[in-house]
Coordinates of C-alpha atoms and ligand atoms in Angstrom, one line a residue:
M38 CA 50.8 -11.5 87.6
R39 CA 49.2 -14.7 89.0
I40 CA 47.7 -15.4 92.4
V41 CA 49.7 -17.3 95.0
A42 CA 47.5 -18.5 97.9
A43 CA 49.2 -19.9 101.0
N44 CA 47.1 -22.5 102.9
W45 CA 48.9 -22.8 106.2
K46 CA 46.4 -25.5 107.5
M47 CA 47.0 -26.4 111.1
N48 CA 50.6 -25.3 111.1
L49 CA 52.8 -22.6 112.5
R50 CA 52.6 -20.6 115.8
C51 CA 52.1 -16.9 116.5
K52 CA 55.8 -16.2 116.2
S53 CA 56.5 -18.2 113.1
A54 CA 53.3 -17.0 111.3
V55 CA 54.0 -13.4 112.1
G56 CA 57.7 -13.8 111.1
L57 CA 56.8 -15.4 107.8
A58 CA 54.2 -12.6 107.1
S59 CA 56.6 -9.9 108.0
R60 CA 59.2 -11.2 105.5
L61 CA 56.6 -11.4 102.8
R62 CA 55.5 -7.9 103.5
A63 CA 59.1 -6.5 103.5
D64 CA 59.4 -8.0 100.0
G65 CA 56.3 -6.2 98.7
R66 CA 54.5 -9.5 97.9
S67 CA 50.8 -9.7 97.4
C68 CA 50.1 -13.3 98.3
W69 CA 46.7 -14.6 99.9
L70 CA 47.5 -15.9 103.3
F71 CA 45.3 -18.5 105.1
P72 CA 46.4 -18.9 108.7
A73 CA 44.7 -21.0 111.4
F74 CA 42.0 -19.1 113.3
P75 CA 44.1 -18.1 116.4
L76 CA 46.8 -16.6 114.1
L77 CA 44.4 -14.4 112.1
V78 CA 44.6 -11.4 114.3
P79 CA 48.4 -11.3 114.8
V80 CA 49.0 -11.8 111.0
A81 CA 46.3 -9.1 110.2
Q82 CA 48.3 -6.6 112.3
V83 CA 51.5 -7.4 110.5
I84 CA 50.1 -7.2 107.0
A85 CA 47.8 -4.2 107.4
G86 CA 48.2 -1.7 104.6
S87 CA 50.3 -4.1 102.5
G88 CA 49.5 -6.1 99.3
L89 CA 49.0 -9.3 101.3
V90 CA 45.5 -10.5 101.7
L91 CA 44.1 -12.3 104.8
G92 CA 41.8 -15.3 104.6
A93 CA 40.4 -18.0 106.8
Q94 CA 40.4 -21.7 106.2
D95 CA 36.7 -22.2 107.1
V96 CA 33.5 -20.4 108.1
S97 CA 30.4 -21.4 110.0
P98 CA 27.2 -21.6 107.9
E99 CA 25.5 -19.9 111.0
Q100 CA 25.4 -16.4 112.2
D101 CA 26.9 -15.5 115.6
G102 CA 25.3 -17.5 118.3
A103 CA 25.3 -20.7 120.3
F104 CA 27.5 -22.8 118.1
T105 CA 30.4 -24.1 120.1
G106 CA 33.6 -24.4 118.3
E107 CA 32.3 -22.5 115.2
V108 CA 33.7 -19.2 113.8
S109 CA 31.3 -16.8 112.1
G110 CA 31.8 -14.8 109.0
E111 CA 31.3 -11.7 111.1
Q112 CA 34.1 -12.7 113.4
L113 CA 36.4 -13.4 110.4
K114 CA 35.7 -10.0 109.0
D115 CA 36.3 -8.5 112.4
A116 CA 39.6 -10.3 112.6
G117 CA 40.7 -8.7 109.3
C118 CA 39.8 -11.5 106.8
E119 CA 38.7 -10.6 103.2
L120 CA 38.7 -14.2 102.0
V121 CA 37.7 -17.7 103.1
L122 CA 38.4 -21.2 101.7
I123 CA 35.3 -23.3 101.2
G124 CA 35.1 -26.9 100.0
H125 CA 38.8 -27.8 100.7
S126 CA 39.2 -31.6 100.3
E127 CA 40.3 -31.9 104.0
R128 CA 36.9 -30.4 104.9
R129 CA 34.9 -32.5 102.4
H130 CA 36.7 -35.8 103.2
G131 CA 37.9 -35.3 106.7
H132 CA 34.7 -33.6 108.0
G133 CA 32.0 -34.9 105.6
E134 CA 31.2 -31.5 104.2
R135 CA 28.9 -31.9 101.2
H136 CA 27.1 -29.9 98.7
P137 CA 24.1 -28.5 100.8
L138 CA 26.5 -27.3 103.6
L139 CA 29.0 -25.9 101.2
V140 CA 26.3 -23.9 99.5
R141 CA 25.2 -22.5 103.0
K142 CA 28.8 -21.6 103.7
L143 CA 29.2 -19.9 100.3
K144 CA 26.0 -17.9 100.8
R145 CA 26.8 -17.0 104.5
A146 CA 30.3 -15.8 103.5
A147 CA 28.9 -13.7 100.7
E148 CA 26.4 -12.2 103.0
C149 CA 29.2 -11.2 105.4
G150 CA 31.1 -9.5 102.6
L151 CA 33.8 -12.2 102.6
K152 CA 35.2 -13.3 99.2
T153 CA 35.4 -17.0 98.8
V154 CA 37.9 -19.5 97.3
Y155 CA 35.9 -22.5 96.3
C156 CA 37.9 -25.8 96.1
V157 CA 37.1 -28.8 94.0
G158 CA 38.9 -32.0 93.2
E159 CA 38.6 -35.8 92.6
T160 CA 40.0 -38.6 94.7
L161 CA 42.4 -41.2 93.2
P162 CA 39.7 -43.9 93.0
E163 CA 37.4 -41.4 91.2
R164 CA 40.1 -40.5 88.7
Q165 CA 41.0 -44.2 88.2
A166 CA 37.4 -44.9 87.5
G167 CA 37.3 -42.3 84.8
R168 CA 34.9 -40.1 86.9
A169 CA 37.2 -37.1 87.6
E170 CA 35.4 -34.7 85.3
T171 CA 32.0 -35.8 86.5
V172 CA 33.0 -35.5 90.2
V173 CA 34.6 -32.1 89.7
G174 CA 31.6 -30.9 87.6
E175 CA 29.2 -31.9 90.4
Q176 CA 31.3 -30.1 92.9
L177 CA 31.4 -27.0 90.8
G178 CA 27.6 -27.2 90.6
S179 CA 27.3 -25.9 94.1
L180 CA 28.1 -22.5 92.6
A181 CA 25.1 -22.7 90.4
K182 CA 22.9 -22.4 93.5
L183 CA 24.3 -18.9 94.2
S184 CA 22.5 -15.7 93.3
D185 CA 24.3 -13.3 90.9
S186 CA 25.5 -11.1 93.9
E187 CA 26.7 -14.2 95.7
K188 CA 28.6 -15.4 92.6
A189 CA 30.3 -12.0 92.5
Q190 CA 31.9 -12.8 95.8
V191 CA 33.7 -15.9 94.5
A192 CA 37.3 -14.7 94.2
A193 CA 38.7 -17.9 92.8
V194 CA 38.0 -21.5 92.1
A195 CA 40.8 -24.0 93.1
Y196 CA 41.2 -27.3 91.4
E197 CA 43.0 -29.5 93.9
P198 CA 43.1 -33.3 93.0
V199 CA 42.9 -35.0 96.3
W200 CA 45.5 -37.5 95.3
A201 CA 48.0 -34.7 94.8
I202 CA 47.5 -32.9 98.1
G203 CA 50.3 -33.3 100.5
T204 CA 51.6 -36.4 98.6
G205 CA 54.4 -34.8 96.7
E206 CA 52.8 -36.0 93.5
N207 CA 51.4 -33.1 91.6
A208 CA 49.1 -33.3 88.6
T209 CA 51.0 -33.0 85.4
P210 CA 50.7 -29.7 83.6
A211 CA 48.6 -31.6 81.0
Q212 CA 46.2 -33.0 83.6
A213 CA 45.9 -29.5 85.2
H214 CA 45.3 -28.0 81.8
E215 CA 42.6 -30.5 80.9
M216 CA 40.7 -29.9 84.1
H217 CA 41.1 -26.2 84.2
A218 CA 39.8 -25.9 80.6
L219 CA 36.8 -27.8 81.6
L220 CA 36.3 -25.7 84.7
R221 CA 36.6 -22.6 82.6
Q222 CA 33.9 -23.7 80.2
S223 CA 31.6 -24.7 83.0
L224 CA 32.1 -21.4 84.8
E225 CA 31.4 -19.4 81.5
R226 CA 28.1 -21.3 81.2
M227 CA 27.3 -20.1 84.8
G228 CA 28.1 -16.6 83.8
M229 CA 31.2 -16.5 86.0
K230 CA 34.6 -15.2 85.2
V231 CA 36.9 -16.0 88.1
P232 CA 40.6 -16.9 88.3
L233 CA 41.3 -20.7 88.4
L234 CA 44.0 -21.9 90.8
Y235 CA 45.8 -25.3 90.8
G236 CA 46.6 -26.8 94.1
G237 CA 48.3 -30.1 95.2
S238 CA 52.0 -30.5 95.9
V239 CA 53.0 -27.2 94.3
K240 CA 56.7 -26.6 94.8
P241 CA 59.3 -24.1 93.5
E242 CA 60.3 -26.9 91.0
N243 CA 56.9 -27.3 89.3
A244 CA 55.3 -23.8 89.8
G245 CA 56.5 -22.4 86.6
E246 CA 55.4 -25.3 84.4
L247 CA 51.9 -25.4 86.0
L248 CA 51.6 -21.6 85.6
A249 CA 52.5 -21.9 82.0
Q250 CA 49.1 -23.7 81.3
P251 CA 46.7 -21.3 79.7
H252 CA 43.9 -21.7 82.3
V253 CA 46.1 -21.9 85.4
E254 CA 45.8 -18.4 86.8
G255 CA 47.3 -19.0 90.2
L256 CA 48.4 -21.7 92.7
L257 CA 47.1 -22.8 96.1
V258 CA 50.0 -24.0 98.1
G259 CA 50.0 -26.0 101.3
G260 CA 53.3 -27.6 102.5
A261 CA 55.6 -25.4 100.5
S262 CA 54.1 -22.2 101.8
L263 CA 55.3 -22.8 105.3
E264 CA 58.9 -21.7 104.6
Y265 CA 59.8 -18.3 103.4
E266 CA 62.3 -19.6 100.9
S267 CA 60.0 -21.9 99.0
L268 CA 56.9 -19.6 99.1
A269 CA 59.0 -16.7 97.8
A270 CA 60.4 -18.9 95.0
I271 CA 56.8 -19.9 94.0
D272 CA 55.7 -16.3 94.1
N273 CA 58.7 -15.3 92.0
A274 CA 57.6 -17.9 89.4
A275 CA 54.1 -16.4 89.5
R276 CA 55.5 -12.9 89.0
E277 CA 57.4 -14.1 85.9
A278 CA 54.5 -16.2 84.4
Ligands
PGA566 P1 50.0 -29.2 99.5 O1 48.5 -28.7 99.8 O2 50.6 -28.0 98.6 O3 50.7 -29.4 100.7 O4 49.7 -30.4 98.6 C1 47.6 -28.0 99.0 C2 46.4 -27.7 99.7 O5 45.8 -28.6 100.3 O6 45.8 -26.5 99.5

């Protein structure tokens, strides 16, 4: 069975998030859910004791303290999180998050006992310039800065080409395969054996063909994870893969 991770981004409200989580729970699903911060506790309450796993979309590199607007790993654990996304392109490009900060976040999350989902992906100009593999390789390099015990906290690496996120244009299965094969090799060189997720305009219509690729062990889904029907259809494809 493959991993289906739902990145709800800055969407949903308490009622809709709880409603969606309740339906997933009633189905006996085991997706990873990444709600916005204020929705973590209500969703945690609904999914307690189920196969669904709770994660946050970001974590502060700092410990509890005077950091207005930040959320610490301890607070995320307290809210019921087991996972946290790090390096999502909307953080890299929208908030200028780069290698040194991402390494600090990876280390901080591990220190708090949170598992991490580390995201990498090239922009369209980078792909057009033939630099996709170099860029993704460099981004993956942040993981080389982790100790063995910190590496053990990495639950998955997600390849999300920036040009495919929220655009409706997913990578072709061949493009996903090519990058995932490279990621698998690089991770092996780092002594890491973690599942690889693909993300970027995943929909019920393309989930099956993406999951059919040898190194695609799961999907990170944004827009299509906000509606029960489409998320359930993607999860069904993952169960069948
Ligand atoms: P999308 O987002 O499925 O809406 O393209 C994926 C993501 O950013 O994780």
